XYZ file of C-alpha atoms in Angstrom:
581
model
C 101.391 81.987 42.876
C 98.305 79.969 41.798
C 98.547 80.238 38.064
C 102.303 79.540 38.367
C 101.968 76.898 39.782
C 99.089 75.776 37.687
C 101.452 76.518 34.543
C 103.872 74.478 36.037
C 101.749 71.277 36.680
C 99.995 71.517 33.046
C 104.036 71.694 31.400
C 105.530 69.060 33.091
C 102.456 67.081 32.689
C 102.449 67.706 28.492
C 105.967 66.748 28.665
C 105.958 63.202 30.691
C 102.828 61.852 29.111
C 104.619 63.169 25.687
C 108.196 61.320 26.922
C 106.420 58.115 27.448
C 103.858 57.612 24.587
C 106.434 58.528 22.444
C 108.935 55.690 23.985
C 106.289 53.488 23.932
C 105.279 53.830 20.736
C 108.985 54.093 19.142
C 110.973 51.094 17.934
C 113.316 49.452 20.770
C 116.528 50.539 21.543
C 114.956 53.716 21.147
C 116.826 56.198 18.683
C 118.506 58.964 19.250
C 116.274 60.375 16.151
C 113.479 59.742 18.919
C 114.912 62.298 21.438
C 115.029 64.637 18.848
C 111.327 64.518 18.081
C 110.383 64.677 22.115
C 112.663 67.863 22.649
C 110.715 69.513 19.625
C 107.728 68.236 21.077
C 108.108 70.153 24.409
C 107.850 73.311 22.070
C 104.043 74.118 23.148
C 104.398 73.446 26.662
C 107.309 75.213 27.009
C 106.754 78.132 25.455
C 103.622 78.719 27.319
C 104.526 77.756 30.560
C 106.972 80.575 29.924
C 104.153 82.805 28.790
C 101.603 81.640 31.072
C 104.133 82.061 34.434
C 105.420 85.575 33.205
C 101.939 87.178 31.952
C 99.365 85.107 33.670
C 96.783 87.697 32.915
C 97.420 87.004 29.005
C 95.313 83.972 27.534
C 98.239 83.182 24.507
C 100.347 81.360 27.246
C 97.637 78.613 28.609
C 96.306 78.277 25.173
C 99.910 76.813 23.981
C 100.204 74.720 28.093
C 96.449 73.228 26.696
C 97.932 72.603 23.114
C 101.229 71.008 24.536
C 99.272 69.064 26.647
C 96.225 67.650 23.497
C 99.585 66.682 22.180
C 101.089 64.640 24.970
C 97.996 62.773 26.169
C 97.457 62.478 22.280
C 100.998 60.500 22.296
C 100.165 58.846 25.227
C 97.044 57.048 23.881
C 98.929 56.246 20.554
C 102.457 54.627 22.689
C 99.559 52.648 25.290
C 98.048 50.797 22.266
C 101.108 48.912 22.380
C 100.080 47.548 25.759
C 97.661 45.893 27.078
C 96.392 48.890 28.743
C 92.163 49.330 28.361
C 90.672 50.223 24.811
C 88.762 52.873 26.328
C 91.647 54.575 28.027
C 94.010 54.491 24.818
C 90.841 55.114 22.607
C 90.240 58.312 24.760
C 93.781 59.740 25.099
C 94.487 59.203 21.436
C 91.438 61.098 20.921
C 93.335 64.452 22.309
C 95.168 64.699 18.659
C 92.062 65.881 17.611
C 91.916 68.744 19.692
C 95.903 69.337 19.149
C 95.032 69.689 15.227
C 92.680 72.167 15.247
C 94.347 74.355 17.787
C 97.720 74.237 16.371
C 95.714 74.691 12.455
C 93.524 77.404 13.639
C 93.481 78.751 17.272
C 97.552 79.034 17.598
C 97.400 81.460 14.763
C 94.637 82.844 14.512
C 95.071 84.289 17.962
C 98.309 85.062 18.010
C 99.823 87.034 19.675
C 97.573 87.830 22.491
C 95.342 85.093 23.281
C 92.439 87.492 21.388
C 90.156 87.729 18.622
C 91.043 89.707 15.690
C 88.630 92.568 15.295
C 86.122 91.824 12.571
C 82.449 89.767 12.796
C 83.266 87.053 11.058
C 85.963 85.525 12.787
C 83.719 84.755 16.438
C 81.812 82.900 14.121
C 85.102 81.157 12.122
C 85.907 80.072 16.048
C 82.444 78.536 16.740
C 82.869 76.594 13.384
C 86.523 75.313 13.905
C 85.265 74.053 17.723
C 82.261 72.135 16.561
C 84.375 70.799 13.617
C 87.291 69.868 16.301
C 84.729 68.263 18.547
C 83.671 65.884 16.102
C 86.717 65.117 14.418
C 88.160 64.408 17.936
C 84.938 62.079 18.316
C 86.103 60.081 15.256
C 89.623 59.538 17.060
C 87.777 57.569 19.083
C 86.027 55.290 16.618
C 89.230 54.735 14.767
C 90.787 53.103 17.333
C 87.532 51.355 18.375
C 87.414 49.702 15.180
C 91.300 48.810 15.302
C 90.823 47.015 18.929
C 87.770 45.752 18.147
C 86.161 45.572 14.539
C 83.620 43.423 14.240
C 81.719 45.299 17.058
C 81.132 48.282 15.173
C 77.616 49.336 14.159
C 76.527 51.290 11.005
C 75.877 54.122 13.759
C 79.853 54.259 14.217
C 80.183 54.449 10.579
C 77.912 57.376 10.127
C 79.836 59.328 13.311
C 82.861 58.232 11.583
C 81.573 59.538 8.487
C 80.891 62.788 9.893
C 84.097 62.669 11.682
C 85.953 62.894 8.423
C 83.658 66.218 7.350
C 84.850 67.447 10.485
C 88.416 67.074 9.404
C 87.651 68.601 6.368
C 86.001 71.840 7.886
C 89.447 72.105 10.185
C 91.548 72.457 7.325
C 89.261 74.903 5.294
C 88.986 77.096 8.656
C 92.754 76.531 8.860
C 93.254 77.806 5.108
C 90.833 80.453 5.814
C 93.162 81.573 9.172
C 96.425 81.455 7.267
C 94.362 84.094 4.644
C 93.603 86.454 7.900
C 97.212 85.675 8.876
C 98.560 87.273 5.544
C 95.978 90.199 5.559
C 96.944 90.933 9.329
C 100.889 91.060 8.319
C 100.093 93.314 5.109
C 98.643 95.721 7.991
C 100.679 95.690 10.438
C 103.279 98.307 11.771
C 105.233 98.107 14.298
C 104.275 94.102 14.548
C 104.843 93.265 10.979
C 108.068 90.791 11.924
C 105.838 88.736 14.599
C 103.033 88.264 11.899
C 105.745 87.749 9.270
C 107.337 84.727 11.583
C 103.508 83.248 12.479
C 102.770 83.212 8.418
C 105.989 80.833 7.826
C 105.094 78.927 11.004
C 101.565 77.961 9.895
C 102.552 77.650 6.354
C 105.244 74.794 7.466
C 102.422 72.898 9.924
C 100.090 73.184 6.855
C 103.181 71.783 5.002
C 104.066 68.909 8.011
C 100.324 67.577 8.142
C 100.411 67.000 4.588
C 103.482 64.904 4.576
C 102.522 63.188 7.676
C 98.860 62.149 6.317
C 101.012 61.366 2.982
C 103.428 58.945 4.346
C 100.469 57.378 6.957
C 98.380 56.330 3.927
C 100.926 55.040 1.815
C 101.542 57.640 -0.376
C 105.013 58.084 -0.075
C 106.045 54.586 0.453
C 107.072 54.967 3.934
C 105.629 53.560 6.817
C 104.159 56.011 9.776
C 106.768 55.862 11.843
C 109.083 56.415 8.517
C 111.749 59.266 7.766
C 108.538 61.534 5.369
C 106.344 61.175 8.349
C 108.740 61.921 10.988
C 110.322 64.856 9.291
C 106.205 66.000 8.910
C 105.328 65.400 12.396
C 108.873 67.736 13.159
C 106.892 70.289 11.169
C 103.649 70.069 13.134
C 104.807 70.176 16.396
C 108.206 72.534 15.937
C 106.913 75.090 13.466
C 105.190 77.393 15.531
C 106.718 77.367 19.123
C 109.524 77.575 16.599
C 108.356 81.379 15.410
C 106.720 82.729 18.325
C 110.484 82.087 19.954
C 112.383 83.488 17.320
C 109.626 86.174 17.953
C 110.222 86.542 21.622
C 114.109 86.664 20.472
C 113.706 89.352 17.871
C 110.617 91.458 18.114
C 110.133 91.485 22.243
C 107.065 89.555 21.469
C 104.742 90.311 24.227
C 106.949 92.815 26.263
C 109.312 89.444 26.753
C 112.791 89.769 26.390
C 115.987 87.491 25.870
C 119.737 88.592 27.003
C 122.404 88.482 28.888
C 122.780 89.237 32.725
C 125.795 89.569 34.531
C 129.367 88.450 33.029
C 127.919 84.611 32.603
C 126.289 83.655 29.365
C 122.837 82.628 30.003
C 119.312 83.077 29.084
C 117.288 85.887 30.716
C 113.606 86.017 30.196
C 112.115 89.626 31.787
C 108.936 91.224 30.850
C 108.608 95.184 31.192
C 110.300 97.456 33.146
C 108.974 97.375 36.815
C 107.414 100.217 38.424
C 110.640 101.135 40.829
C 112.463 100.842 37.432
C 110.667 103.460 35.538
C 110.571 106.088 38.032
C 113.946 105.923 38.941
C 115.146 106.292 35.269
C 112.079 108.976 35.016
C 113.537 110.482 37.766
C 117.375 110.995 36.160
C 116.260 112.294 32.992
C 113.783 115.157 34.740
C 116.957 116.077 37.014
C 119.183 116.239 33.505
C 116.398 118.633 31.581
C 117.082 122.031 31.603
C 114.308 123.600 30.437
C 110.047 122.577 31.666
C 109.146 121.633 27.898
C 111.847 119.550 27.718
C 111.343 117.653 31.004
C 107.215 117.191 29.435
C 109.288 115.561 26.679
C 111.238 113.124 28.811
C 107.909 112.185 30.508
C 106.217 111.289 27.344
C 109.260 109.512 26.409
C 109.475 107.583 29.358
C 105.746 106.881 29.160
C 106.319 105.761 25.481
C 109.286 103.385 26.055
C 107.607 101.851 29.858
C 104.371 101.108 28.143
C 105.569 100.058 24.341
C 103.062 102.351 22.643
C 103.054 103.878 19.339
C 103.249 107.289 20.788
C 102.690 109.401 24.215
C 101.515 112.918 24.924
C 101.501 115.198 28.135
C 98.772 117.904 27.946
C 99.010 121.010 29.982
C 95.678 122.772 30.766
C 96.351 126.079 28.676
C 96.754 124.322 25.653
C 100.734 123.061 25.578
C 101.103 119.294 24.120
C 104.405 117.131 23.739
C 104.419 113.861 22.077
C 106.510 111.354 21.552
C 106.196 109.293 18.669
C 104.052 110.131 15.979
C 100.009 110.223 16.814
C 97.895 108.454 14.423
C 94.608 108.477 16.225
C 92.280 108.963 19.361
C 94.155 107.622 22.605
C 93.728 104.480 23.844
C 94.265 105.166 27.452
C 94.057 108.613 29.059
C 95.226 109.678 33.105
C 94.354 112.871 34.383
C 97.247 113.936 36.837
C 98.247 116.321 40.146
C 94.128 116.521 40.223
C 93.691 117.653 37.128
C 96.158 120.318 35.845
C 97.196 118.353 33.087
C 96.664 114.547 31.917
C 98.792 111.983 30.026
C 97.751 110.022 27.012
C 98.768 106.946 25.319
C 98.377 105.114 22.081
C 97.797 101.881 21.343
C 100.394 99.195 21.983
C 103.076 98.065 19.295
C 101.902 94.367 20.232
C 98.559 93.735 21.986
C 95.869 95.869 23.868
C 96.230 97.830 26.897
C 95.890 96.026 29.939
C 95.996 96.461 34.053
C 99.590 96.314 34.327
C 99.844 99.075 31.701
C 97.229 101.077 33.502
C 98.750 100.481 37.145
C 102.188 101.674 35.478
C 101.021 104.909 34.033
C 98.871 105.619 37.391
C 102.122 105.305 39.043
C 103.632 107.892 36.795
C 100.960 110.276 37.936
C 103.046 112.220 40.928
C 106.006 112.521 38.880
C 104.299 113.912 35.885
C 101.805 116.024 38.412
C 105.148 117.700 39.370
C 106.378 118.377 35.972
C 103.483 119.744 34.538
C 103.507 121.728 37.591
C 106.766 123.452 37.148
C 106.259 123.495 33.460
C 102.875 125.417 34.031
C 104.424 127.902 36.707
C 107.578 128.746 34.453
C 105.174 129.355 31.717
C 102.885 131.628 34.079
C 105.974 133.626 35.509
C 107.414 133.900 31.790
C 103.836 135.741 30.763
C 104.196 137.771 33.946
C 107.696 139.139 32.986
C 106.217 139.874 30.189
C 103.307 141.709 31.001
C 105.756 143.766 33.246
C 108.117 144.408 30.650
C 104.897 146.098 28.635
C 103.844 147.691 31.611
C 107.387 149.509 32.003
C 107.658 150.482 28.424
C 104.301 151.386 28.158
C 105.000 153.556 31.427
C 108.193 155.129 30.008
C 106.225 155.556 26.561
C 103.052 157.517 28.030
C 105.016 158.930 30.801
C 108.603 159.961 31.466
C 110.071 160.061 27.568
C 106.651 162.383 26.784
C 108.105 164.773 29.108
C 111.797 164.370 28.211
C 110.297 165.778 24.192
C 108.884 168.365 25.831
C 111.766 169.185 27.999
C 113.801 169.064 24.760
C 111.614 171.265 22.743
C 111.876 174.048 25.666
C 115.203 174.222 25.994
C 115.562 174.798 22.241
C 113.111 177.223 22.409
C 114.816 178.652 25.275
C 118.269 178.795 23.274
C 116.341 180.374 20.331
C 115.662 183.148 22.308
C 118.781 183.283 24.319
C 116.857 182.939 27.527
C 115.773 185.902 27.978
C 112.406 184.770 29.511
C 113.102 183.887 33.213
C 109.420 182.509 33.441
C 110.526 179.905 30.915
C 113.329 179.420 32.779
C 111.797 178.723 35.755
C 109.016 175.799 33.765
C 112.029 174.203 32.324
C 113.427 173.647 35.830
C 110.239 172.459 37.093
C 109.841 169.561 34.294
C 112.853 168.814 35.125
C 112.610 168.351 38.528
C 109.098 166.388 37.829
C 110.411 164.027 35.201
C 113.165 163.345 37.668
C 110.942 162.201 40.112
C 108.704 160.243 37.940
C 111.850 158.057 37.080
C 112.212 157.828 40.561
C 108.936 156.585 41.189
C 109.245 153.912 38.092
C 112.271 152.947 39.534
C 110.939 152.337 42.524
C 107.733 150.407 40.964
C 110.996 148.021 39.509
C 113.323 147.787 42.776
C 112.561 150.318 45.118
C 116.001 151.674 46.290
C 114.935 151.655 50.256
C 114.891 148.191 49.711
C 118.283 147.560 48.186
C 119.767 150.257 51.322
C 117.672 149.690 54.211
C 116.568 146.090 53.507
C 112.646 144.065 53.977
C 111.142 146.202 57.240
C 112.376 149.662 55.864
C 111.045 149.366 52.304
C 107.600 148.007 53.703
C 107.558 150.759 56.198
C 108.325 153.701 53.460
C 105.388 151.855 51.234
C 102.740 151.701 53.901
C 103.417 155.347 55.468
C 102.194 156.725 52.338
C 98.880 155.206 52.463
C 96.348 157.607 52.814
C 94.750 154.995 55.301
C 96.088 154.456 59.362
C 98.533 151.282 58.289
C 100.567 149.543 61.447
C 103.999 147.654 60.516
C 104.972 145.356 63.458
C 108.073 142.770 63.210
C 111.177 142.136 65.557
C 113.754 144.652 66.336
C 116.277 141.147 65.115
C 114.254 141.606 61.895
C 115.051 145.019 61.058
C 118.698 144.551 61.157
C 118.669 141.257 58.968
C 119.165 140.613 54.992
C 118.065 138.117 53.127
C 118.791 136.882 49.230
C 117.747 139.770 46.712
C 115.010 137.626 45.090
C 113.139 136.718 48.730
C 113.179 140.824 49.569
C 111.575 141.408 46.533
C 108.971 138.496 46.544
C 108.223 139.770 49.938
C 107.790 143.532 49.289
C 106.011 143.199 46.189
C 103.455 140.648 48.173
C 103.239 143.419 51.124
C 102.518 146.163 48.450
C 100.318 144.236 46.136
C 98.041 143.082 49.381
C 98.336 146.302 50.717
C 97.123 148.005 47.378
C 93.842 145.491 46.783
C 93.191 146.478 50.310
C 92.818 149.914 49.255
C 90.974 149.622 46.062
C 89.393 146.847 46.607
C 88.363 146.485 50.374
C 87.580 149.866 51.233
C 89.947 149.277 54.452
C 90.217 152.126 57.315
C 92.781 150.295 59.192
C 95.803 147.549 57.473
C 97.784 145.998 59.536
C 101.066 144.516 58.174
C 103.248 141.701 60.254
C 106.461 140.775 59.630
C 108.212 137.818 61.471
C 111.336 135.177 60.585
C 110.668 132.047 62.421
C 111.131 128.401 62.120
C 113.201 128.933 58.854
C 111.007 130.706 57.566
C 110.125 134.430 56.823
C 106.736 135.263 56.814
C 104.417 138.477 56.130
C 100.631 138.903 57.171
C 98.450 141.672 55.750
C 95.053 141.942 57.420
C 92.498 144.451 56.806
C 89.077 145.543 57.899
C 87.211 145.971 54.902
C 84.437 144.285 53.306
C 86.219 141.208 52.414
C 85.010 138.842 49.509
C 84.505 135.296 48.447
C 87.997 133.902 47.515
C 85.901 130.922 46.161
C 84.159 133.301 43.405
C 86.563 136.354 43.090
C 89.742 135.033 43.455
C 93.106 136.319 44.615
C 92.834 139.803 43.354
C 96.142 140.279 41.628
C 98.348 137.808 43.553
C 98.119 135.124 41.576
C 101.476 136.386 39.812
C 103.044 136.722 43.370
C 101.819 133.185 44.371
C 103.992 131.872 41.491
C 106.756 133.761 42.339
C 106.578 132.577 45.774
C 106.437 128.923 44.840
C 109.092 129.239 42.541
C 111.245 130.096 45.675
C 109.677 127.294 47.646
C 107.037 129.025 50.018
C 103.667 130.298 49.165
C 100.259 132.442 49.434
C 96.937 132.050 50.925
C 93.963 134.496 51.365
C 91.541 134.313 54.203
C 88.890 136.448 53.427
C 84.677 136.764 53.400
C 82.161 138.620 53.267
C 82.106 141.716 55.742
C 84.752 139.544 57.589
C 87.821 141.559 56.294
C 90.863 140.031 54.303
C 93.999 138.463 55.473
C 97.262 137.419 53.181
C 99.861 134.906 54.550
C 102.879 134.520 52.614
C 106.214 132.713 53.292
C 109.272 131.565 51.822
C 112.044 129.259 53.519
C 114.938 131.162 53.858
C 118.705 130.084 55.571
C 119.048 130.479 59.529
């Protein structure tokens, strides 16, 4: 609210003094030709009021209020010296044009479009040149109109500022020359920017173009007088030419994220800067809800990254090694956020137009949950795809080594068998026995896939078949409401496969005597415990035994998996998963 209003005082400031030096100072009635220079004058002040009240944090925007403003005191000084108004007051404002010279010649362009340096050594010390040259050209303002209010009281110590005065002039215009060179250079360079520095060439090269008529038609050379059409049409060029591009940037190329439309069904300027926060993640939002797949939604959130901060391009890492970027990367990033505490991060280029800054960093912070949540899912789809697929090898590989070996050699026997018309009833007798053992085998596989006591009998009566076969003492408690209820396919078999999983480390890992298995639907929720007695282990160190898969599969449904466990302490599993009524 400060620097608004701050940007607001310095503006309307710049424009009075600039409305009434320049009334004073015209020829009375005043033209309408005079207008017309004073509206073109309010270019500088304008502009970066706009600038300034929009992006406060940006120095471009008060370094056009302070060159609107040189130029309106300037004018100010030059319409009092029509009055009788003090020497030293007139001889001070009038002074400002100094100041409004060299920053419209060199500081306007050469730090365009962000208020900052170009990279490089020698242009910090091309700025500390150009100010001491302003500072004593500005000093030689002063003189000047000494010696017109009062000539015969200047010394030869007036001359020699004077003198030196007009050497500072001279250095302005070489560092402004030098400044339109590293204008041209910057636009050959550019990418994405190449229109702005395009615009800000012609700009300077019409000032360069304006100050040379104007100093033409002041001394004489052109026949006109200073107030004259040459020198007004040059001073049109000084003051207009710039503001003049950096609009028609604003208009065209978004200059700094600023942007000029249309609202609403009446026609009228809108000036907005970037997407808000609340804007982003609600269109962030939409697009993750419309992609299908988890590498696509990765793809929407570098988009969306890409588009809300105006970079070149935008990535989204996953921690095994997955990347999607939008845009095409050209380098290192320029700002990196690690996300959902570190299982994946988001990186960013460098702007189209200007450096990273706070708001850019506060908006991709802000993106964090979202994208914590997507790389998420994208990392647990990718973990449950690998585990389908080490299953599918683990049943082939089983069917391979196991069951279709002993199909070949059923095969072979009965051939044999028919070669010999069967007259061997001890072959006979081997053949049936294969038979019957490959026969249960596939049972047992099958049951390894879906066990079929859990398709008939349902959650309790599967878990109870598994656990009476342990060659341990293994208790099943749950609710008699329990035994006689059925739930979705996919939450019996998340369940079971938990039960027999926990029940199985317990055996080979644990070195249990007694497993106890509890089964309970409460709350919305059904939930299995399996606690043991065994040695127990360090869930920091040795992790979850085998259930990581099943902790997937679990959140995939919603619910989820812990292990309590330590050292001679024993083990216990929770799981859960919400389920209707």
């Amino acid at each position: 609210m400060r620097s608004r209003l701050l940007a607001g005082s310095l503006a309307l400031t710049a424009a009075a003094a600039t409305t009434t030096g320049s009334v004073l100072a015209g020829e009375q009635p005043f033209a309408a030709g005079g207008w017309v220079f004073i509206i073109v004058s309010w270019g500088f002040s304008g502009l970066g009021w706009l600038l300034a009240d929009r992006r406060p944090e940006l120095r471009y925007g008060w370094l056009l209020l302070i060159t609107g403003l040189s130029f309106g005191l300037g004018a100010l000084g030059a319409g009092l010296r029509t009055t009788d108004a003090p020497a030293l007051l007139t001889s001070l404002l009038a002074a400002m044009y100094g100041p409004f010279y060299g920053l419209t010649l060199i500081f306007v362009p050469l730090l365009f479009p962000d208020g900052r340096l170009p990279p490089g050594r020698r242009w910090p010390v091309v700025a500390w040149i150009s100010g001491v040259a302003i500072a004593i050209h500005s000093t030689g303002f002063v003189i000047d109109i000494s010696q017109y209010r009062n000539p015969a009281g200047v010394s030869a110590a007036l001359l020699v500022v004077s003198a030196l005065s007009g050497l500072g002039q001279i250095v302005t215009w070489i560092m402004g020359f030098i400044v339109l060179a590293g204008l041209v250079s910057r636009w050959r360079r550019a990418k994405g920017e190449r229109g702005q520095y395009a615009l800000m060439v012609a700009g300077h090269c019409a000032t360069l173009a304006g100050m040379v008529i104007a100093a033409l038609s002041v001394t004489g050379v052109l026949g006109t007088s200073m107030y004259g059409a040459a020198a007004m049409t040059g001073i049109l060029f000084v003051v207009g030419s710039l503001p003049g591009a950096i609009a028609v940037a604003i208009v065209r190329h978004r200059l700094l994220d600023i942007r000029v439309g249309i609202r609403g069904s009446r026609l009228h300027m809108v000036f907005d800067v970037r997407p808000t926060v609340d804007e982003v993640l609600s269109d962030l939002g939409t697009a993750l809800e419309e992609a299908a797949e988890p590498v696509e939604q990765l793809g929407r959130l570098a988009a969306a990254v890409r588009s809300g901060l105006e970079v070149t391009w935008a990535a989204v890492a996953l921690p095994d090694g997955t990347r999607v970027v939008a845009g095409r990367q050209d380098g290192p990033p320029a700002l990196e956020v690690l996300v959902g505490g570190g299982p994946g991060r988001i990186e960013c280029g460098p702007k189209i137009a200007g450096p990273l800054n706070r708001v850019d960093r506060r908006l991709l912070h802000s993106l964090a949950v979202p994208a914590g949540l997507a790389i998420q899912n994208a990392a647990l789809v990718s973990r449950l795809v690998n585990a389908q697929e080490a299953e599918r090898r683990r049943i082939e590989r089983n069917i391979h080594d196991g069951v279709q070996q002993q199909l070949v050699a059923l095969i072979a026997g009965l051939e044999l068998a028919r070669a010999t018309g069967g007259a061997d009833p001890g072959m006979l007798a081997d053949l049936r026995e294969q038979a019957r053992q490959t026969l249960a085998d596939l049972r047992e596989l099958a049951a390894g896939i879906h066990p079929s006591s859990l398709s008939q009998g349902g959650l309790v009566d599967a878990v109870e078949e598994r656990c009476s076969r342990l060659p341990v003492r293994t208790t099943v408690t749950t609710s008699p409401s329990l035994r006689t209820r059925r739930f979705a396919d996919r939450v019996e078999g998340a369940m079971y496969f938990t039960v027999s999983e926990s029940v199985a480390n317990a055996l080979k890992h644990a070195e249990a005597a007694h497993i106890d298995v509890h089964l309970v639907h409460h709350d919305g929720r059904l939930q299995a415990t399996v606690s043991d007695d065994g040695k127990g282990f360090d869930p920091a160190t040795t992790g979850r035994r085998g259930l990581a898969t099943l902790a997937d599969r679990l959140d995939a449904l919603g619910g989820g998996l812990t292990v309590h466990s330590g050292t001679g302490e024993g083990t216990r599993v929770n799981a859960w998963v919400p389920v209707d009524g």
